[in-house]
Coordinates of C-alpha atoms and ligand atoms in Angstrom, one line a residue:
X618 CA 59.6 -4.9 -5.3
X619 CA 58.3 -5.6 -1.5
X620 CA 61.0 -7.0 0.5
X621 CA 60.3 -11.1 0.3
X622 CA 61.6 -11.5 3.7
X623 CA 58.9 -9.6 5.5
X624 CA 55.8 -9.9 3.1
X625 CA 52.8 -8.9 5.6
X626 CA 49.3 -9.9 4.7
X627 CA 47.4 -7.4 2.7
X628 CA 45.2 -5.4 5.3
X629 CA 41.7 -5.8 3.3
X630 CA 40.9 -9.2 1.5
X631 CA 41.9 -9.6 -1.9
X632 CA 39.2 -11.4 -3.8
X633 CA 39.6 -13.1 -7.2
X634 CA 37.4 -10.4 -8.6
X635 CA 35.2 -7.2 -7.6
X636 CA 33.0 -5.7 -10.2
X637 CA 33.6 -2.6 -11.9
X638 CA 31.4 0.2 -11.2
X639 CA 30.8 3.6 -13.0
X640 CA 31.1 6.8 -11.2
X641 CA 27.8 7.1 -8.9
X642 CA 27.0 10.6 -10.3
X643 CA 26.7 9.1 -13.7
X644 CA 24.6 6.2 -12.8
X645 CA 22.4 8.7 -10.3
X646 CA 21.9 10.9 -13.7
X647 CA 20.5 7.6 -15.5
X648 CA 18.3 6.4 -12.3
X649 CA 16.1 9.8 -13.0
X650 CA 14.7 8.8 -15.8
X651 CA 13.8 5.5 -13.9
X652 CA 12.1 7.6 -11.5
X653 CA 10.7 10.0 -14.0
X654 CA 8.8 7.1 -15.6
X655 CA 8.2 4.8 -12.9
X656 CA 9.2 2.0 -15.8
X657 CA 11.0 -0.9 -14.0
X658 CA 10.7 -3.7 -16.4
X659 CA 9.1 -5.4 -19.0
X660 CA 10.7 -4.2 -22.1
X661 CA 11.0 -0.8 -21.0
X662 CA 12.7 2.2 -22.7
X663 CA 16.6 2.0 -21.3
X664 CA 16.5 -1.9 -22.3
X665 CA 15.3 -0.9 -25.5
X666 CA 18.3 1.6 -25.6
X667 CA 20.8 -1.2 -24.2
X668 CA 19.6 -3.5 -26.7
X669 CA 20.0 -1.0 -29.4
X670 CA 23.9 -0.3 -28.3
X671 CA 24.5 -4.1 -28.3
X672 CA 22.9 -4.9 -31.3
X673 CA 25.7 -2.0 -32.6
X674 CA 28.7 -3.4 -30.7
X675 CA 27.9 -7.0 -32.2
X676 CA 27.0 -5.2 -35.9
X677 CA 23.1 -7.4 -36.0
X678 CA 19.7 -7.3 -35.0
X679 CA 20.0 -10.9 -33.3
X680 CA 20.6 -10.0 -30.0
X681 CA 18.2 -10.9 -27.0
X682 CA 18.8 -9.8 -23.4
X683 CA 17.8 -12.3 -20.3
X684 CA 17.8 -11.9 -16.6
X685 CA 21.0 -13.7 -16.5
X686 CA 23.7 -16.0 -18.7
X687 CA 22.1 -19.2 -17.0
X688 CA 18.6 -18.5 -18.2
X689 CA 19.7 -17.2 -21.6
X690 CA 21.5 -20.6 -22.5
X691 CA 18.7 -22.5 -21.2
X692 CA 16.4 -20.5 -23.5
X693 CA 18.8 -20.5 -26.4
X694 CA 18.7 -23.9 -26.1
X695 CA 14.8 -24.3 -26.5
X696 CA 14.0 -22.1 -28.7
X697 CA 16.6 -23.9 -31.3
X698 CA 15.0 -27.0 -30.7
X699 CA 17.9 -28.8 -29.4
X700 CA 17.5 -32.1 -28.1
X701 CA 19.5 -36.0 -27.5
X702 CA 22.6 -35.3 -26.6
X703 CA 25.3 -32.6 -26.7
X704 CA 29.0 -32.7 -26.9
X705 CA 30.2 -30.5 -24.1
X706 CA 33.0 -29.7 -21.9
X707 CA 33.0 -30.5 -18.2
X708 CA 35.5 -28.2 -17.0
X709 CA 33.3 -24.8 -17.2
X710 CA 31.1 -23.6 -14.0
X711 CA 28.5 -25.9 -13.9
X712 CA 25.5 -24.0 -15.6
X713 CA 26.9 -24.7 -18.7
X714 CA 25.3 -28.5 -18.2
X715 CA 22.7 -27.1 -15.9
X716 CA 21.0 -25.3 -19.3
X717 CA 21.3 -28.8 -21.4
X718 CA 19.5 -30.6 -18.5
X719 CA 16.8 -28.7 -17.7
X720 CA 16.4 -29.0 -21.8
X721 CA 16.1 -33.1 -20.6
X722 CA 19.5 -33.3 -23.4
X723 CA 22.0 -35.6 -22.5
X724 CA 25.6 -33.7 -22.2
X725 CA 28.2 -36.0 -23.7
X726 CA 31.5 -34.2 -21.2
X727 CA 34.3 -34.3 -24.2
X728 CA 38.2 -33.8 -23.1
X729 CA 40.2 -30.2 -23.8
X730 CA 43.3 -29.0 -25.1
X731 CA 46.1 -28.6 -22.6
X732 CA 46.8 -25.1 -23.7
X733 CA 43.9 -23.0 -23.4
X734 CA 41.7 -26.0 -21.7
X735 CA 38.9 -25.7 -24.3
X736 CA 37.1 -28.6 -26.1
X737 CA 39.8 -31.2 -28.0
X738 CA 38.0 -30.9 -31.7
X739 CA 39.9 -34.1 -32.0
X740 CA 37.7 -35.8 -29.2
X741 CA 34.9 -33.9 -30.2
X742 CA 34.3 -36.2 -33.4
X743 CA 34.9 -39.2 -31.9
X744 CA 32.3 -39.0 -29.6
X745 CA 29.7 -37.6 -32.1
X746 CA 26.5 -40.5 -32.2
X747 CA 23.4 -40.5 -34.5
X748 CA 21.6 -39.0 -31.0
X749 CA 23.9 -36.0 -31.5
X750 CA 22.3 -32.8 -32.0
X751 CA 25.1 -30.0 -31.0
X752 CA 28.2 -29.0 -29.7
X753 CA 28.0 -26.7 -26.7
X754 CA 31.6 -25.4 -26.3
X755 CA 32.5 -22.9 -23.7
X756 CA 35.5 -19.8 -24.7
X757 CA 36.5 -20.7 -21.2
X758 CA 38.3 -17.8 -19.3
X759 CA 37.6 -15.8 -22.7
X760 CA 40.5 -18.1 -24.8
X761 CA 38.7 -19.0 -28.0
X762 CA 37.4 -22.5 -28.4
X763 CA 38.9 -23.9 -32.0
X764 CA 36.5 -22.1 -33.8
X765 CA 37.4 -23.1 -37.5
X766 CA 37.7 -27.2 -36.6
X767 CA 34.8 -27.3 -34.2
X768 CA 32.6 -25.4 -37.2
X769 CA 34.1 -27.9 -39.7
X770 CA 33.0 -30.9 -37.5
X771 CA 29.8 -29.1 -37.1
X772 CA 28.9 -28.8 -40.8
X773 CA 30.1 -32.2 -41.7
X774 CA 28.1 -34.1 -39.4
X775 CA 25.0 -31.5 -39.3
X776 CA 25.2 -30.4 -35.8
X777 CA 24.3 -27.1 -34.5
X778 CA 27.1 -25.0 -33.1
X779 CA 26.6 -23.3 -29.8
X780 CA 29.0 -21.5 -27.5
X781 CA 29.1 -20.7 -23.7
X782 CA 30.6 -17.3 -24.4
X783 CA 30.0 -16.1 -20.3
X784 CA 33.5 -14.9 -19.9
X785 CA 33.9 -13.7 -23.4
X786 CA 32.5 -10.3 -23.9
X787 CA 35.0 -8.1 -25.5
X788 CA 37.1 -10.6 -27.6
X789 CA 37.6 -10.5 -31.1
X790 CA 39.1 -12.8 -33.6
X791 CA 40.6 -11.1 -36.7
X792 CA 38.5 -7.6 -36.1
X793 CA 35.2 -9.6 -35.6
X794 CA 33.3 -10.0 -32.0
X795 CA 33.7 -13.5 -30.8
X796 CA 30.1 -13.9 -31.3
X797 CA 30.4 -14.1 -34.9
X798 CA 31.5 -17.2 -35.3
X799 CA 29.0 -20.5 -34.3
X800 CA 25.3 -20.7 -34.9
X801 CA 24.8 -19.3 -31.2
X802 CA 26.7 -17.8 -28.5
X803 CA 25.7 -17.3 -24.8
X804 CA 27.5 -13.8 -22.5
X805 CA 27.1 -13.5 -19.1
X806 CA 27.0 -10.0 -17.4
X807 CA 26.9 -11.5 -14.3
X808 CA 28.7 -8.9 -11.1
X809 CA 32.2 -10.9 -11.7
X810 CA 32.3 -10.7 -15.2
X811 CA 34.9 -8.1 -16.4
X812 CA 31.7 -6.7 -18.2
X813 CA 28.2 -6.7 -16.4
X814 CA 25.4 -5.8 -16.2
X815 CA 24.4 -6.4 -12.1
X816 CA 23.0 -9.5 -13.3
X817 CA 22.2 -10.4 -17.2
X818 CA 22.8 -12.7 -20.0
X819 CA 22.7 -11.9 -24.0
X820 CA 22.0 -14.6 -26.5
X821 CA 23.6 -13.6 -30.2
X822 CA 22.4 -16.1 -33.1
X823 CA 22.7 -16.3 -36.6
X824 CA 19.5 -17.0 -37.2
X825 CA 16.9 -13.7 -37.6
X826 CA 14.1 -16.4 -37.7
X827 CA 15.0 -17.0 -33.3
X828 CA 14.2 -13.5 -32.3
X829 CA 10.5 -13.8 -31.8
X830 CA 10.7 -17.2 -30.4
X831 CA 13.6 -16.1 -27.4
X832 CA 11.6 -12.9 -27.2
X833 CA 8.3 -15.3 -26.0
X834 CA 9.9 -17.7 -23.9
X835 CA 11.7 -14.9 -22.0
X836 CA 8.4 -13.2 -21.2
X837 CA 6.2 -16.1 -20.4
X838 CA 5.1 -17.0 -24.2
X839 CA 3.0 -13.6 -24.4
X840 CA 3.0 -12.8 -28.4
X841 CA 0.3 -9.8 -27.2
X842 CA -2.0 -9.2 -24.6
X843 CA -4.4 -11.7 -25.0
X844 CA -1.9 -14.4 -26.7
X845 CA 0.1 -17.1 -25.4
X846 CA 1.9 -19.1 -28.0
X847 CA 4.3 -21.2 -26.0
X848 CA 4.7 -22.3 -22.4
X849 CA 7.8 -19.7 -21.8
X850 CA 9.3 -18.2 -18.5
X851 CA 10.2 -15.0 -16.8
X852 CA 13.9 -14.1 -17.8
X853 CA 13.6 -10.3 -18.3
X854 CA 15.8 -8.4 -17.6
X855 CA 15.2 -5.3 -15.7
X856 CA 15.5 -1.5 -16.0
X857 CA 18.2 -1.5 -13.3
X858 CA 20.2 -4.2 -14.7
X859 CA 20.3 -2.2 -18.4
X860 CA 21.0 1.1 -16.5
X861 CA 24.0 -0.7 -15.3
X862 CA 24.7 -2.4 -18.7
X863 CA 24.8 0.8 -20.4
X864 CA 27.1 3.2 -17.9
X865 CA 29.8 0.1 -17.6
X866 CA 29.9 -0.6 -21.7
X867 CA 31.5 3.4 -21.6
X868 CA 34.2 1.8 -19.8
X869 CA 35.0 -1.5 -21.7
X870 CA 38.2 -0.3 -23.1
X871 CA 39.8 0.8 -20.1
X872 CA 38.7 -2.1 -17.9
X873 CA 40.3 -4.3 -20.7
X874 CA 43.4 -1.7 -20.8
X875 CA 43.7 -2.5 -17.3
X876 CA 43.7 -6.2 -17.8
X877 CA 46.1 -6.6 -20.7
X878 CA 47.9 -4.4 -18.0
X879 CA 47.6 -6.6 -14.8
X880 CA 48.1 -9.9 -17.5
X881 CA 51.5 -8.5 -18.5
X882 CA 52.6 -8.4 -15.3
X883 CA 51.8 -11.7 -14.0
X884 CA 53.0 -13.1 -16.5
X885 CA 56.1 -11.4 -15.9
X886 CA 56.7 -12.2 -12.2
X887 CA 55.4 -15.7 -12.8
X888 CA 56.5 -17.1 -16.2
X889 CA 59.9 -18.0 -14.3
X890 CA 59.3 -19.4 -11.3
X891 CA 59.7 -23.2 -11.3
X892 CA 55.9 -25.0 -10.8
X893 CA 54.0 -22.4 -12.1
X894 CA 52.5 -22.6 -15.4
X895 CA 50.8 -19.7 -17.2
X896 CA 48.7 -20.5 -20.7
X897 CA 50.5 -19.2 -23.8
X898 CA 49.8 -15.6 -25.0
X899 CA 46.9 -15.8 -27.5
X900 CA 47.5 -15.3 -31.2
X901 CA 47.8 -11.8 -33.0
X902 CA 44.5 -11.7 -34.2
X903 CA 42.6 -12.3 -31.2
X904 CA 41.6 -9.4 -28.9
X905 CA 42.1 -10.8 -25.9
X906 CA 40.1 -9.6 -22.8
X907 CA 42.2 -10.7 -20.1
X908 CA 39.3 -11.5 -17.8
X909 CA 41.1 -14.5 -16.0
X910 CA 44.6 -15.3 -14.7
X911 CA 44.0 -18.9 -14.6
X912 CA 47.6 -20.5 -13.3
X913 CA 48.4 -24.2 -13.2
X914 CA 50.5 -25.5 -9.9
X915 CA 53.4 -28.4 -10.7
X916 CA 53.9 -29.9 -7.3
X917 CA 56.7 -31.2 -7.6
X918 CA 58.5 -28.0 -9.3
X919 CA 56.5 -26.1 -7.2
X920 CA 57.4 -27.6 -3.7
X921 CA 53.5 -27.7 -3.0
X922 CA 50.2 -28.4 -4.7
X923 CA 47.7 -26.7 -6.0
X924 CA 45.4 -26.8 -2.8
X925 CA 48.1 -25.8 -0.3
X926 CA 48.8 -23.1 -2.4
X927 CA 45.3 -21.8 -2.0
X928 CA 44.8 -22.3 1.6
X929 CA 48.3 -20.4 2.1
X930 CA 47.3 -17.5 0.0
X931 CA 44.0 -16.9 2.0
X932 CA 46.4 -16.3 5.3
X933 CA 48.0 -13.3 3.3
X934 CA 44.7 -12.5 2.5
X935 CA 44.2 -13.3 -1.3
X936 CA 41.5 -15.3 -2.0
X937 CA 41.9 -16.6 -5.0
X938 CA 39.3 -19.6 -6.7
X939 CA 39.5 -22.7 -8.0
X940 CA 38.0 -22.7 -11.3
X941 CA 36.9 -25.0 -12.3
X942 CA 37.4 -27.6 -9.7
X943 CA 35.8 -30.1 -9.7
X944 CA 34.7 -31.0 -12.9
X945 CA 31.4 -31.1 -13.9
X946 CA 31.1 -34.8 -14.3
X947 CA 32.3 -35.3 -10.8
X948 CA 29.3 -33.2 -8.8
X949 CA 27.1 -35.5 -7.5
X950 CA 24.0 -34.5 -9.9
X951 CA 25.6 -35.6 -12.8
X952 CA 28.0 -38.2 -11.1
X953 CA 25.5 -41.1 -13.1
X954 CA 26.3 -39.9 -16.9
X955 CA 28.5 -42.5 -18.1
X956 CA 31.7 -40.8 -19.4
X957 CA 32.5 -42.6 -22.8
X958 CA 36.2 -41.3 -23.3
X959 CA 39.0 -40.5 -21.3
X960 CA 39.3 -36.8 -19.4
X961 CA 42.9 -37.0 -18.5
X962 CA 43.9 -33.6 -19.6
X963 CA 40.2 -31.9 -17.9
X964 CA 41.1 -34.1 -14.6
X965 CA 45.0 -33.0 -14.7
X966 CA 44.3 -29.7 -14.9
X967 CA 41.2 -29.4 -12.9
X968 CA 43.4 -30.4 -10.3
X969 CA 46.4 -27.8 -10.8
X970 CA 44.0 -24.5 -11.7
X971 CA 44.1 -21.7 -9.4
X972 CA 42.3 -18.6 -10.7
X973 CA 44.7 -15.2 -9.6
X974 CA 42.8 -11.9 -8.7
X975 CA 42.4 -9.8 -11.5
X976 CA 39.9 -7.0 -11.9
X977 CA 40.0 -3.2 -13.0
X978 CA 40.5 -1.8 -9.3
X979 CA 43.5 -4.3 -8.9
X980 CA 46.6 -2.0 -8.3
X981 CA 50.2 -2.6 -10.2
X982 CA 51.6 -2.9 -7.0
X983 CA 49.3 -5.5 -5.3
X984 CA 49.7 -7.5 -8.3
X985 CA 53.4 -7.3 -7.5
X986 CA 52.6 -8.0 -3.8
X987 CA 50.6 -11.1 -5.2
X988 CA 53.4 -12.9 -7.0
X989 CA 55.5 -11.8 -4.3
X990 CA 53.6 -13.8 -1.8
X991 CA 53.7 -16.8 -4.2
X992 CA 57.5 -16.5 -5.1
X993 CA 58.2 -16.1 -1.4
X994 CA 55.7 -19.4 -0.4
X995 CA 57.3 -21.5 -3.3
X996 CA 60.6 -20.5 -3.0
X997 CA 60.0 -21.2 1.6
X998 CA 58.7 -25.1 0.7
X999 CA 61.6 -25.5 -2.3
X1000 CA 63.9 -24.5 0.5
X1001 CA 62.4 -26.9 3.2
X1002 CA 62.0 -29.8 0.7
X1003 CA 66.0 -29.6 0.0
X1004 CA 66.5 -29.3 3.6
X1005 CA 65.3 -32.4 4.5
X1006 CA 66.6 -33.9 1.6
X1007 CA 70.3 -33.3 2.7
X1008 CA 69.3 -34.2 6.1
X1009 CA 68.1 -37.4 4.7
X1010 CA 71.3 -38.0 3.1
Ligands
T4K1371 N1 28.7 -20.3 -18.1 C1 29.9 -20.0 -17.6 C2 31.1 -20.5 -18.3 C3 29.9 -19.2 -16.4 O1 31.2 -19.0 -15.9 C4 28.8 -18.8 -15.9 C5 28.8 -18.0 -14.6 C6 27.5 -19.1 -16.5 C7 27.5 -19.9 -17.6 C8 26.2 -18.6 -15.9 O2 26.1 -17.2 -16.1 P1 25.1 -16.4 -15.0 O3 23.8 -17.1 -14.9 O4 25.9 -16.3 -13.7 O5 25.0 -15.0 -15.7 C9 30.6 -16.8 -10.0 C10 29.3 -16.2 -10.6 O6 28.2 -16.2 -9.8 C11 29.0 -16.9 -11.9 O7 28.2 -15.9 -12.6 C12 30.2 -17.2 -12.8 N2 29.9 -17.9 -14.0 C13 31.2 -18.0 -12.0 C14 32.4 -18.4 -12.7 O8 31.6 -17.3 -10.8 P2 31.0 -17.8 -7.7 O9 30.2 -18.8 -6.8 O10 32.4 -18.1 -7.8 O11 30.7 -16.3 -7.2 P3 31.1 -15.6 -5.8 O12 29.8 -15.0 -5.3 O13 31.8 -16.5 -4.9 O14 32.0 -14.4 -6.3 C15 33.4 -14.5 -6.5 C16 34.1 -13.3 -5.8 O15 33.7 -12.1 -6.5 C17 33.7 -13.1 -4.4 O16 34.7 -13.8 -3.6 C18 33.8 -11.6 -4.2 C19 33.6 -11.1 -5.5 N3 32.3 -10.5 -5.7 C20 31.2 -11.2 -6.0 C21 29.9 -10.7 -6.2 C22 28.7 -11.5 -6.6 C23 32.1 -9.1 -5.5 O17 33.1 -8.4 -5.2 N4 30.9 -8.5 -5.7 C24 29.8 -9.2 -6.0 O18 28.7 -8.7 -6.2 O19 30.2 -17.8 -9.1

């Protein structure tokens, strides 16, 4: 363990997360065939190929890739017809509501669950009108939202069931890819995604009847040359982009090795110390993907809050994030949606979240450095606090 008394700061930045990338040889082999065919875009053959492995990862046809996640879920969105309002969680990252309002649908923000700070199925159904036409949920950080409540609530009332599965890729619930459960679900391959694609999104939907309809909106409405049967987009994604896709998906396993690694050890160092909170382990059956370290800052246990915290960590050099602070109801674009029920526990822990570095490159030891720096910052405050405290008395 490095010696608390003289923790110096770490000599390059450590960012929250930095993007996996395959051996350049390997990726230089694929670009060939780029250059061979001079076929950048538009449906060409290595996003057919991409497609193809996807559509065998997830075990169905109804896959669809997009440009990116935002786009996707904006598409997803339109091409199932959704419209009113939408029950949906405001602490995500803010495209989650960005893709029901540019669908002109009204997102009803719902409260989470303290543990895993998805939507509170409880809250869900109370806030369910006759305008209601969906549930957008997000598997936030990659925990599972309460998959068998919120698709109970979903068939009772007749709602669609749609889920913001950006951080997701890779998790499975009793041997079955996330995406198998909900009429929809939404990845991101986005550069800080523990899986990516440069840039990309992937729609996965239930319904075979979709494909054609996401296929048209993505590339403008063109059903052939000479037809246009809707008034659809550009959200292709690109040669490059699948290249990419297709020479990190080798890796999946190991980045997710590397995770459950860096996870375990956090959670080691950390579970202890007073102030610091760490979500529970996930159930048996889930494959986790360990794409986050999301920690919650007490600050009265703690000696500090949350924001401290941060700002101290950047003068070691960690730069960790804040997601997601603030919450989506609270940016000033959709400050005038009237919020019909309490957010207590969104707001409480919106305000304690600190997102740790974790990524495949992350060494052991600078993990160890990490939760040095925050024992050693905790433990500096604790000391001062009881300091003055005596002096006080
Ligand atoms: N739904 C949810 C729940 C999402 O989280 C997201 C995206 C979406 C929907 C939309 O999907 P996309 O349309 O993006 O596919 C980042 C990402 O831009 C965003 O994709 C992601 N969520 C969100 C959670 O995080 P920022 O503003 O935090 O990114 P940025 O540029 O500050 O990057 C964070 C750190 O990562 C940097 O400090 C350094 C490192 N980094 C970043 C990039 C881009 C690298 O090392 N290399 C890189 O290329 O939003």
């Amino acid at each position: 363990m490095t010696d608390v008394k003289k923790i110096k700061p770490f000599e390059s930045p450590i960012y929250v997360t930095k993007p996996f990338l395959p051996p350049i040889e390997e990726f230089a082999e694929g670009l060939q065939e780029i250059w061979d065919t001079h076929r950048l875009t538009n449906n060409g053959p290595v996003l057919q190929r991409f497609t193809r492995q996807l559509s065998h990862y997830f075990q169905t046809d109804n896959v669809c890739l997009f440009a990116n996640g935002t786009l996707a879920l904006q598409i997803g969105l339109q091409g199932m017809g959704i419209s009113g309002e939408v029950i949906t969680t405001p602490f995500t990252f803010v495209a989650t509501t960005h893709a029901l309002f540019w669908n002109k649908i009204r997102p009803v923000f719902v409260d989470i669950e303290p543990d895993y700070y998805t939507l509170d199925p409880e809250k869900v159904e109370a806030a369910i009108t006759p305008w209601t036409t969906a549930i957008l949920a997000v598997h936030v950080f990659g925990y599972p939202a309460n998959l068998h409540t919120l698709a109970d609530i979903a068939r009772r009332h007749n709602l669609k069931l749609i889920y913001d599965a950006a951080h997701a890729f890779g998790v499975e619930v009793g041997g079955k890819p996330i995406a198998h459960f909900g009429d929809m679900s939404m990845f991101s391959f986005h550069a800080t995604k523990l899986y990516h694609s440069l840039e990309g999104g992937l729609l996965n939907f239930q319904d075979s009847g979709l494909k054609d309809t996401f296929d048209y909106l993505k590339n403008f409405g063109f059903k052939s040359q000479v037809e246009v049967v809707m008034p659809g987009t550009n959200a292709k994604m690109n040669e490059m982009q699948a290249l990419m896709g297709i020479h990190v998906l080798k890796y999946l396993d190991e980045i997710i090795e590397k995770g459950r690694q860096i996870d375990a050890l956090y959670r080691e160092r950390l579970a202890a110390v007073p102030g610091i909170h760490l979500p529970p382990s996930l159930p048996e059956d889930i494959r986790c993907n360990y794409a986050y370290t999301p920690i919650e800052v007490y600050e009265k246990e703690f000696g500090m809050n949350r924001d401290e915290l941060y700002e101290k960590l950047k003068k070691y050099k960690v730069f960790t994030r804040r997601y997601f602070y603030p919450l989506i109801c609270d940016f000033a674009c959709y400050k005038s949606i009237s919020i019909g029920a309490s957010l207590e526990v969104a707001r409480k822990v919106s305000e304690r979240i600190l997102t740790l570095p974790t990524y495949f490159d992350l060494s052991l030891d600078d993990v160890q450095k990490i939760c040095d720096i925050i024992i050693e910052i905790g433990s500096k405050e604790a000391d001062h606090q009881s300091y003055e405290l005596a002096a006080k008395v």
